[in-house]
mmCIF file of C-alpha atoms in Angstrom:
data_model
loop_
_atom_site.group_PDB
_atom_site.id
_atom_site.type_symbol
_atom_site.label_atom_id
_atom_site.label_comp_id
_atom_site.label_asym_id
_atom_site.label_seq_id
_atom_site.Cartn_x
_atom_site.Cartn_y
_atom_site.Cartn_z
ATOM 1 C CA UNK A 1 -0.387 0.198 0.195
ATOM 2 C CA UNK A 2 1.533 3.664 -1.115
ATOM 3 C CA UNK A 3 2.202 5.298 2.010
ATOM 4 C CA UNK A 4 0.254 8.540 1.864
ATOM 5 C CA UNK A 5 2.646 11.991 2.989
ATOM 6 C CA UNK A 6 1.604 13.573 6.714
ATOM 7 C CA UNK A 7 0.460 16.767 6.078
ATOM 8 C CA UNK A 8 0.910 19.841 8.556
ATOM 9 C CA UNK A 9 -0.879 23.481 7.945
ATOM 10 C CA UNK A 10 0.503 25.937 10.079
ATOM 11 C CA UNK A 11 -1.318 29.324 10.236
ATOM 12 C CA UNK A 12 -4.729 26.695 10.102
ATOM 13 C CA UNK A 13 -6.339 29.463 12.149
ATOM 14 C CA UNK A 14 -5.658 32.723 9.937
ATOM 15 C CA UNK A 15 -8.283 33.599 6.724
ATOM 16 C CA UNK A 16 -6.029 32.118 3.961
ATOM 17 C CA UNK A 17 -5.567 29.074 6.844
ATOM 18 C CA UNK A 18 -9.375 28.458 6.686
ATOM 19 C CA UNK A 19 -8.966 27.737 3.074
ATOM 20 C CA UNK A 20 -7.004 25.893 3.016
ATOM 21 C CA UNK A 21 -8.354 23.460 4.857
ATOM 22 C CA UNK A 22 -11.647 23.922 2.833
ATOM 23 C CA UNK A 23 -9.780 22.782 -0.311
ATOM 24 C CA UNK A 24 -7.993 19.813 1.430
ATOM 25 C CA UNK A 25 -11.349 19.034 2.493
ATOM 26 C CA UNK A 26 -13.083 19.474 -1.321
ATOM 27 C CA UNK A 27 -9.715 18.127 -3.558
ATOM 28 C CA UNK A 28 -9.035 14.056 -3.900
ATOM 29 C CA UNK A 29 -7.764 13.106 -0.663
ATOM 30 C CA UNK A 30 -4.685 12.668 -0.964
ATOM 31 C CA UNK A 31 -3.146 13.096 2.412
ATOM 32 C CA UNK A 32 -2.752 10.693 5.509
ATOM 33 C CA UNK A 33 -2.690 12.132 8.771
ATOM 34 C CA UNK A 34 -3.270 16.635 8.485
ATOM 35 C CA UNK A 35 -1.919 18.466 11.547
ATOM 36 C CA UNK A 36 -2.836 22.107 12.025
ATOM 37 C CA UNK A 37 -0.620 24.159 13.696
ATOM 38 C CA UNK A 38 -0.925 27.555 14.624
ATOM 39 C CA UNK A 39 0.672 30.044 17.170
ATOM 40 C CA UNK A 40 0.572 29.298 21.104
ATOM 41 C CA UNK A 41 -3.393 31.746 21.846
ATOM 42 C CA UNK A 42 -5.286 30.026 18.957
ATOM 43 C CA UNK A 43 -3.877 26.251 20.414
ATOM 44 C CA UNK A 44 -6.424 24.297 21.832
ATOM 45 C CA UNK A 45 -9.559 25.201 19.357
ATOM 46 C CA UNK A 46 -10.370 22.978 16.749
ATOM 47 C CA UNK A 47 -11.577 23.032 13.068
ATOM 48 C CA UNK A 48 -12.699 20.345 10.212
ATOM 49 C CA UNK A 49 -10.909 19.594 7.555
ATOM 50 C CA UNK A 50 -11.945 16.449 5.823
ATOM 51 C CA UNK A 51 -15.027 15.942 8.199
ATOM 52 C CA UNK A 52 -13.456 15.033 10.445
ATOM 53 C CA UNK A 53 -12.996 17.473 13.938
ATOM 54 C CA UNK A 54 -9.336 17.766 14.279
ATOM 55 C CA UNK A 55 -7.730 19.664 17.544
ATOM 56 C CA UNK A 56 -5.414 22.364 16.111
ATOM 57 C CA UNK A 57 -1.671 22.603 18.827
ATOM 58 C CA UNK A 58 0.935 25.311 18.986
ATOM 59 C CA UNK A 59 4.014 25.086 16.206
ATOM 60 C CA UNK A 60 7.114 23.609 18.476
ATOM 61 C CA UNK A 61 9.909 20.979 16.713
ATOM 62 C CA UNK A 62 7.187 18.331 17.936
ATOM 63 C CA UNK A 63 4.324 19.354 16.405
ATOM 64 C CA UNK A 64 6.168 19.020 12.972
ATOM 65 C CA UNK A 65 7.894 15.849 13.471
ATOM 66 C CA UNK A 66 6.770 13.094 10.969
ATOM 67 C CA UNK A 67 5.592 15.666 9.015
ATOM 68 C CA UNK A 68 6.273 15.071 5.108
ATOM 69 C CA UNK A 69 4.916 18.578 4.002
ATOM 70 C CA UNK A 70 4.399 21.609 5.575
ATOM 71 C CA UNK A 71 2.002 24.707 3.877
ATOM 72 C CA UNK A 72 2.902 27.655 5.641
ATOM 73 C CA UNK A 73 0.826 30.403 6.128
ATOM 74 C CA UNK A 74 1.698 32.703 8.460
ATOM 75 C CA UNK A 75 4.003 36.280 8.713
ATOM 76 C CA UNK A 76 6.762 36.579 7.330
ATOM 77 C CA UNK A 77 9.410 36.677 10.160
ATOM 78 C CA UNK A 78 7.406 33.806 11.530
ATOM 79 C CA UNK A 79 7.916 31.545 8.277
ATOM 80 C CA UNK A 80 12.170 33.129 8.478
ATOM 81 C CA UNK A 81 11.696 31.242 12.091
ATOM 82 C CA UNK A 82 10.062 28.163 11.601
ATOM 83 C CA UNK A 83 10.717 26.908 7.901
ATOM 84 C CA UNK A 84 14.040 26.164 8.148
ATOM 85 C CA UNK A 85 13.570 24.143 11.461
ATOM 86 C CA UNK A 86 11.293 22.397 9.516
ATOM 87 C CA UNK A 87 12.986 21.220 6.560
ATOM 88 C CA UNK A 88 15.218 20.436 8.912
ATOM 89 C CA UNK A 89 12.798 18.322 10.757
ATOM 90 C CA UNK A 90 12.160 16.211 6.635
ATOM 91 C CA UNK A 91 9.821 18.492 5.939
ATOM 92 C CA UNK A 92 9.313 20.312 2.043
ATOM 93 C CA UNK A 93 7.898 23.565 2.904
ATOM 94 C CA UNK A 94 5.700 25.060 1.179
ATOM 95 C CA UNK A 95 5.217 28.841 2.219
ATOM 96 C CA UNK A 96 2.736 31.884 1.506
ATOM 97 C CA UNK A 97 4.641 34.198 2.796
ATOM 98 C CA UNK A 98 7.573 37.244 1.349
ATOM 99 C CA UNK A 99 10.170 35.793 3.589
ATOM 100 C CA UNK A 100 11.705 33.591 0.337
ATOM 101 C CA UNK A 101 10.088 34.553 -2.203
ATOM 102 C CA UNK A 102 13.314 36.284 -4.606
ATOM 103 C CA UNK A 103 15.756 34.094 -2.634
ATOM 104 C CA UNK A 104 17.999 32.154 -5.872
ATOM 105 C CA UNK A 105 17.743 28.970 -3.597
ATOM 106 C CA UNK A 106 13.482 29.126 -3.379
ATOM 107 C CA UNK A 107 11.554 28.603 -6.606
ATOM 108 C CA UNK A 108 8.609 30.842 -6.736
ATOM 109 C CA UNK A 109 5.505 28.329 -8.480
ATOM 110 C CA UNK A 110 2.461 28.934 -10.204
ATOM 111 C CA UNK A 111 1.624 25.070 -10.631
ATOM 112 C CA UNK A 112 -0.191 26.402 -14.359
ATOM 113 C CA UNK A 113 2.923 28.225 -15.304
ATOM 114 C CA UNK A 114 6.239 26.362 -13.958
ATOM 115 C CA UNK A 115 5.713 22.935 -12.253
ATOM 116 C CA UNK A 116 8.964 21.574 -13.509
ATOM 117 C CA UNK A 117 10.629 24.237 -10.710
ATOM 118 C CA UNK A 118 8.909 22.416 -7.751
ATOM 119 C CA UNK A 119 11.863 19.719 -8.146
ATOM 120 C CA UNK A 120 14.513 22.075 -7.716
ATOM 121 C CA UNK A 121 14.394 22.746 -4.347
ATOM 122 C CA UNK A 122 17.873 23.462 -2.272
ATOM 123 C CA UNK A 123 16.882 25.164 0.983
ATOM 124 C CA UNK A 124 13.784 22.650 0.788
ATOM 125 C CA UNK A 125 11.771 25.304 0.213
ATOM 126 C CA UNK A 126 8.920 26.080 -2.360
ATOM 127 C CA UNK A 127 7.439 29.590 -2.487
ATOM 128 C CA UNK A 128 3.854 30.971 -3.715
ATOM 129 C CA UNK A 129 3.755 34.227 -5.115
ATOM 130 C CA UNK A 130 2.117 37.251 -3.848
ATOM 131 C CA UNK A 131 -1.946 37.451 -4.197
ATOM 132 C CA UNK A 132 -1.752 40.524 -6.651
ATOM 133 C CA UNK A 133 0.655 38.436 -8.642
ATOM 134 C CA UNK A 134 -1.307 35.368 -8.571
ATOM 135 C CA UNK A 135 -4.858 37.509 -10.149
ATOM 136 C CA UNK A 136 -3.027 37.455 -13.593
ATOM 137 C CA UNK A 137 -0.068 35.343 -14.656
ATOM 138 C CA UNK A 138 -1.828 31.892 -14.972
ATOM 139 C CA UNK A 139 -3.516 33.765 -18.231
ATOM 140 C CA UNK A 140 -0.112 35.886 -18.394
ATOM 141 C CA UNK A 141 1.693 32.920 -18.201
ATOM 142 C CA UNK A 142 -0.510 30.860 -20.842
ATOM 143 C CA UNK A 143 0.178 33.634 -23.567
ATOM 144 C CA UNK A 144 3.174 34.683 -22.995
ATOM 145 C CA UNK A 145 4.184 30.879 -23.658
ATOM 146 C CA UNK A 146 2.115 31.428 -27.074
ATOM 147 C CA UNK A 147 2.918 35.523 -28.334
ATOM 148 C CA UNK A 148 6.839 35.769 -26.160
ATOM 149 C CA UNK A 149 5.654 38.709 -22.858
ATOM 150 C CA UNK A 150 7.564 41.728 -23.994
ATOM 151 C CA UNK A 151 6.548 44.235 -21.475
ATOM 152 C CA UNK A 152 3.545 44.067 -19.078
ATOM 153 C CA UNK A 153 1.927 47.576 -17.843
ATOM 154 C CA UNK A 154 -0.614 46.533 -14.857
ATOM 155 C CA UNK A 155 -3.093 48.623 -12.872
ATOM 156 C CA UNK A 156 -4.536 46.335 -9.678
ATOM 157 C CA UNK A 157 -7.725 46.930 -7.859
ATOM 158 C CA UNK A 158 -7.063 45.020 -4.868
ATOM 159 C CA UNK A 159 -9.951 43.749 -2.180
ATOM 160 C CA UNK A 160 -9.568 44.128 1.718
ATOM 161 C CA UNK A 161 -9.071 40.903 2.766
ATOM 162 C CA UNK A 162 -5.915 40.938 1.186
ATOM 163 C CA UNK A 163 -4.557 43.044 4.254
ATOM 164 C CA UNK A 164 -5.702 40.062 6.192
ATOM 165 C CA UNK A 165 -9.127 39.891 8.632
ATOM 166 C CA UNK A 166 -8.207 43.447 9.429
ATOM 167 C CA UNK A 167 -8.900 44.894 5.918
ATOM 168 C CA UNK A 168 -12.402 42.932 5.601
ATOM 169 C CA UNK A 169 -13.662 44.568 9.408
ATOM 170 C CA UNK A 170 -12.234 47.673 8.898
ATOM 171 C CA UNK A 171 -13.957 47.659 5.033
ATOM 172 C CA UNK A 172 -17.163 45.929 6.700
ATOM 173 C CA UNK A 173 -17.031 48.498 10.234
ATOM 174 C CA UNK A 174 -16.885 51.787 7.500
ATOM 175 C CA UNK A 175 -19.740 50.578 5.216
ATOM 176 C CA UNK A 176 -22.517 50.269 8.316
ATOM 177 C CA UNK A 177 -21.035 53.981 9.473
ATOM 178 C CA UNK A 178 -21.469 54.812 5.908
ATOM 179 C CA UNK A 179 -25.126 53.522 5.605
ATOM 180 C CA UNK A 180 -26.722 56.373 7.498
ATOM 181 C CA UNK A 181 -25.106 59.437 6.210
ATOM 182 C CA UNK A 182 -26.855 59.559 2.563
ATOM 183 C CA UNK A 183 -24.686 62.553 1.941
ATOM 184 C CA UNK A 184 -21.377 60.649 2.084
ATOM 185 C CA UNK A 185 -18.699 61.380 -0.605
ATOM 186 C CA UNK A 186 -20.483 64.455 -1.450
ATOM 187 C CA UNK A 187 -18.364 66.638 -0.421
ATOM 188 C CA UNK A 188 -14.284 66.920 0.745
ATOM 189 C CA UNK A 189 -13.648 65.451 3.624
ATOM 190 C CA UNK A 190 -17.390 63.624 4.520
ATOM 191 C CA UNK A 191 -16.287 60.309 4.732
ATOM 192 C CA UNK A 192 -12.869 60.772 6.454
ATOM 193 C CA UNK A 193 -15.847 62.631 9.122
ATOM 194 C CA UNK A 194 -17.610 59.824 9.332
ATOM 195 C CA UNK A 195 -15.340 57.025 9.657
ATOM 196 C CA UNK A 196 -13.241 58.610 11.961
ATOM 197 C CA UNK A 197 -10.330 57.990 12.943
ATOM 198 C CA UNK A 198 -10.042 54.331 12.698
ATOM 199 C CA UNK A 199 -8.969 53.435 8.988
ATOM 200 C CA UNK A 200 -7.791 50.189 9.932
ATOM 201 C CA UNK A 201 -4.401 48.375 8.043
ATOM 202 C CA UNK A 202 -5.509 51.648 5.284
ATOM 203 C CA UNK A 203 -3.907 54.867 4.599
ATOM 204 C CA UNK A 204 -7.785 56.485 3.919
ATOM 205 C CA UNK A 205 -11.322 55.280 4.152
ATOM 206 C CA UNK A 206 -11.250 52.514 2.412
ATOM 207 C CA UNK A 207 -15.546 52.562 1.400
ATOM 208 C CA UNK A 208 -17.048 54.501 -1.477
ATOM 209 C CA UNK A 209 -13.242 55.195 -2.289
ATOM 210 C CA UNK A 210 -10.214 53.621 -3.673
ATOM 211 C CA UNK A 211 -6.810 53.914 -1.877
ATOM 212 C CA UNK A 212 -3.658 54.121 -4.611
ATOM 213 C CA UNK A 213 -1.702 52.412 -2.346
ATOM 214 C CA UNK A 214 -0.558 48.917 -1.345
ATOM 215 C CA UNK A 215 2.101 47.947 1.219
ATOM 216 C CA UNK A 216 5.263 49.879 2.802
ATOM 217 C CA UNK A 217 7.245 52.789 1.004
ATOM 218 C CA UNK A 218 10.136 51.969 -0.720
ATOM 219 C CA UNK A 219 12.800 54.035 -3.169
ATOM 220 C CA UNK A 220 11.318 55.990 -5.890
ATOM 221 C CA UNK A 221 7.865 56.854 -4.720
ATOM 222 C CA UNK A 222 6.681 53.325 -5.004
ATOM 223 C CA UNK A 223 5.157 50.578 -2.802
ATOM 224 C CA UNK A 224 6.317 47.908 -1.572
ATOM 225 C CA UNK A 225 3.189 45.441 -3.659
ATOM 226 C CA UNK A 226 4.223 46.731 -7.262
ATOM 227 C CA UNK A 227 8.013 45.982 -6.748
ATOM 228 C CA UNK A 228 6.337 42.569 -5.893
ATOM 229 C CA UNK A 229 4.269 42.557 -9.147
ATOM 230 C CA UNK A 230 7.479 43.270 -10.609
ATOM 231 C CA UNK A 231 9.987 40.892 -9.043
ATOM 232 C CA UNK A 232 7.737 38.490 -9.293
ATOM 233 C CA UNK A 233 6.429 37.741 -12.528
ATOM 234 C CA UNK A 234 9.947 38.453 -13.582
ATOM 235 C CA UNK A 235 11.073 34.668 -12.033
ATOM 236 C CA UNK A 236 8.182 32.550 -12.597
ATOM 237 C CA UNK A 237 8.107 33.632 -16.255
ATOM 238 C CA UNK A 238 12.203 32.958 -16.104
ATOM 239 C CA UNK A 239 12.626 36.654 -17.788
ATOM 240 C CA UNK A 240 14.581 38.656 -15.588
ATOM 241 C CA UNK A 241 14.713 41.167 -17.680
ATOM 242 C CA UNK A 242 10.746 41.969 -18.300
ATOM 243 C CA UNK A 243 9.504 45.434 -18.400
ATOM 244 C CA UNK A 244 7.521 45.741 -15.501
ATOM 245 C CA UNK A 245 5.344 48.473 -14.554
ATOM 246 C CA UNK A 246 2.460 48.167 -11.476
ATOM 247 C CA UNK A 247 0.351 50.717 -9.517
ATOM 248 C CA UNK A 248 -1.329 48.958 -7.152
ATOM 249 C CA UNK A 249 -5.145 50.442 -5.716
ATOM 250 C CA UNK A 250 -7.077 49.413 -2.859
ATOM 251 C CA UNK A 251 -10.868 49.453 -3.723
ATOM 252 C CA UNK A 252 -13.902 48.346 -1.372
ATOM 253 C CA UNK A 253 -14.206 44.543 -1.878
ATOM 254 C CA UNK A 254 -13.758 42.152 0.444
ATOM 255 C CA UNK A 255 -12.706 39.673 -1.898
ATOM 256 C CA UNK A 256 -11.259 38.830 -5.139
ATOM 257 C CA UNK A 257 -8.261 41.048 -6.377
ATOM 258 C CA UNK A 258 -8.930 42.653 -10.019
ATOM 259 C CA UNK A 259 -6.351 44.269 -12.535
ATOM 260 C CA UNK A 260 -5.741 46.116 -15.718
ATOM 261 C CA UNK A 261 -3.603 44.139 -17.600
ATOM 262 C CA UNK A 262 -2.054 45.947 -21.251
ATOM 263 C CA UNK A 263 0.951 43.217 -22.711
ATOM 264 C CA UNK A 264 3.094 44.014 -25.280
ATOM 265 C CA UNK A 265 4.599 40.658 -27.240
ATOM 266 C CA UNK A 266 7.468 40.129 -29.298
ATOM 267 C CA UNK A 267 5.371 39.703 -32.433
ATOM 268 C CA UNK A 268 1.636 41.033 -33.710
ATOM 269 C CA UNK A 269 -0.899 39.455 -31.837
ATOM 270 C CA UNK A 270 -4.716 39.062 -32.485
ATOM 271 C CA UNK A 271 -7.688 38.703 -30.385
ATOM 272 C CA UNK A 272 -8.832 35.269 -32.092
ATOM 273 C CA UNK A 273 -5.620 33.601 -31.622
ATOM 274 C CA UNK A 274 -5.669 35.403 -27.792
ATOM 275 C CA UNK A 275 -8.863 33.619 -27.057
ATOM 276 C CA UNK A 276 -8.230 30.644 -28.784
ATOM 277 C CA UNK A 277 -5.651 30.324 -26.127
ATOM 278 C CA UNK A 278 -7.244 32.307 -23.125
ATOM 279 C CA UNK A 279 -10.214 29.537 -23.211
ATOM 280 C CA UNK A 280 -8.431 26.156 -23.426
ATOM 281 C CA UNK A 281 -5.548 26.894 -20.327
ATOM 282 C CA UNK A 282 -5.490 25.456 -16.872
ATOM 283 C CA UNK A 283 -7.259 27.897 -14.788
ATOM 284 C CA UNK A 284 -8.239 30.356 -16.319
ATOM 285 C CA UNK A 285 -12.330 30.694 -17.628
ATOM 286 C CA UNK A 286 -12.140 33.296 -20.159
ATOM 287 C CA UNK A 287 -16.003 35.714 -20.128
ATOM 288 C CA UNK A 288 -16.321 38.403 -22.270
ATOM 289 C CA UNK A 289 -19.237 39.448 -23.940
ATOM 290 C CA UNK A 290 -19.156 43.160 -23.263
ATOM 291 C CA UNK A 291 -22.060 43.430 -25.492
ATOM 292 C CA UNK A 292 -24.185 41.005 -23.092
ATOM 293 C CA UNK A 293 -22.875 42.187 -20.035
ATOM 294 C CA UNK A 294 -20.102 38.901 -19.568
ATOM 295 C CA UNK A 295 -16.851 40.519 -18.168
ATOM 296 C CA UNK A 296 -15.380 39.091 -14.938
ATOM 297 C CA UNK A 297 -16.044 41.076 -11.725
ATOM 298 C CA UNK A 298 -14.999 40.274 -8.264
ATOM 299 C CA UNK A 299 -18.914 39.671 -6.648
ATOM 300 C CA UNK A 300 -19.263 37.248 -9.601
ATOM 301 C CA UNK A 301 -16.034 36.069 -8.871
ATOM 302 C CA UNK A 302 -16.231 35.049 -5.686
ATOM 303 C CA UNK A 303 -15.059 32.046 -4.140
ATOM 304 C CA UNK A 304 -13.652 30.389 -7.367
ATOM 305 C CA UNK A 305 -10.450 29.095 -7.939
ATOM 306 C CA UNK A 306 -9.818 30.387 -11.483
ATOM 307 C CA UNK A 307 -8.828 33.115 -13.320
ATOM 308 C CA UNK A 308 -11.176 35.316 -15.327
ATOM 309 C CA UNK A 309 -10.681 37.039 -18.240
ATOM 310 C CA UNK A 310 -12.678 39.497 -20.497
ATOM 311 C CA UNK A 311 -12.583 42.783 -22.247
ATOM 312 C CA UNK A 312 -9.101 40.901 -24.315
ATOM 313 C CA UNK A 313 -8.698 43.659 -26.892
ATOM 314 C CA UNK A 314 -5.573 44.943 -29.138
ATOM 315 C CA UNK A 315 -4.235 48.084 -28.290
ATOM 316 C CA UNK A 316 -5.229 50.379 -31.028
ATOM 317 C CA UNK A 317 -1.920 51.274 -31.211
ATOM 318 C CA UNK A 318 0.601 48.741 -31.763
ATOM 319 C CA UNK A 319 -0.363 45.466 -32.788
ATOM 320 C CA UNK A 320 1.869 43.711 -30.203
ATOM 321 C CA UNK A 321 0.009 44.017 -27.618
ATOM 322 C CA UNK A 322 -3.305 43.179 -25.941
ATOM 323 C CA UNK A 323 -5.202 45.018 -22.702
ATOM 324 C CA UNK A 324 -7.304 42.723 -20.373
ATOM 325 C CA UNK A 325 -9.190 42.897 -17.371
ATOM 326 C CA UNK A 326 -8.476 39.901 -14.921
ATOM 327 C CA UNK A 327 -10.420 39.208 -11.650
ATOM 328 C CA UNK A 328 -9.332 36.324 -9.283
ATOM 329 C CA UNK A 329 -10.229 35.483 -6.004
ATOM 330 C CA UNK A 330 -7.460 36.396 -3.349
ATOM 331 C CA UNK A 331 -8.038 34.134 -1.110
ATOM 332 C CA UNK A 332 -8.379 31.269 -3.224
ATOM 333 C CA UNK A 333 -5.886 30.991 -6.190
ATOM 334 C CA UNK A 334 -4.508 34.274 -4.383
ATOM 335 C CA UNK A 335 -3.588 32.025 -1.485
ATOM 336 C CA UNK A 336 -5.111 28.565 -0.690
ATOM 337 C CA UNK A 337 -5.546 27.066 -3.519
ATOM 338 C CA UNK A 338 -2.150 28.231 -4.928
ATOM 339 C CA UNK A 339 0.569 26.719 -2.442
ATOM 340 C CA UNK A 340 -2.250 23.219 -2.262
ATOM 341 C CA UNK A 341 -1.138 22.815 -5.749
ATOM 342 C CA UNK A 342 1.874 23.189 -4.811
ATOM 343 C CA UNK A 343 1.998 20.674 -1.801
ATOM 344 C CA UNK A 344 0.284 18.644 -4.318
ATOM 345 C CA UNK A 345 2.911 18.273 -7.271
ATOM 346 C CA UNK A 346 5.158 17.539 -4.197
ATOM 347 C CA UNK A 347 3.260 14.786 -2.745
ATOM 348 C CA UNK A 348 3.050 13.234 -5.998
ATOM 349 C CA UNK A 349 7.499 12.827 -6.377
ATOM 350 C CA UNK A 350 6.966 11.598 -2.587
ATOM 351 C CA UNK A 351 4.913 9.358 -4.485
ATOM 352 C CA UNK A 352 7.347 8.369 -7.239
ATOM 353 C CA UNK A 353 9.933 8.593 -5.661
#
């Protein structure tokens, strides 16, 4: 009988960790024991996975004994400390944080785009990209394989849940406050006065607003999130010189990131061929008939796994460029699903030796 690998979900009680457990319960049952690990304050609770109630235990060296694959969804500093410990105990780590993404010895993997990279892991760690990159890279990877990507200009429209549970709670609280303000949003400062000083993880009110800043300050006026889109796209596609410009914007949506994408290629492109590629690409849904009101929106895409693509047009001034609009649930493909898919690749590798 084939040995089923032991899986640990580290950070199981967080928003993404809970989605991981849903996905593990929905996918083929390839795992043996599934251990749920979290911070000491979350230990002792019970979560359901595969129809069973499983106790959550505190992350420790002892809890990692005998684990074959560990899915980490924890803050960067926790991953930096504990992922090497898990590797030393014999596990392959799939890390959802930014701690190792740009380490040249750690592959950055999207299974639909570069699954072969999962086997080359000098440090025993495989990284999963940022949710913004993941909202578009599956579609772009398919187009790149056909046309050869040379330049990418992206404007993101990022959901509150990208800032964690605090982001969701802040947006819901602000919407509640503004619901009783019929004139909110009609005069300068009105929204700010209504929501008060508690902006949560955002630098400005998010309800009835868009906030053109995600992440922390970097050189030249760029944000850390914008640089992640640039650096991660280059690494995943194997294009270290790819020209990438991103502007990241937070919008009043609970879950599901969107992006407006200008993609330039090596040669002339046609919408017809691009649509053929997108319609048949794994993990992509082409939903594009504006005359009928068919295009992806977060309200329709939330809770689904694929990258949804619409508004596919050839640039009016450049026959080598395409314009498209993409949506992807940032808690599913943008976080939990991609990590689970990587874990499943590793599990199949372990099973075949």
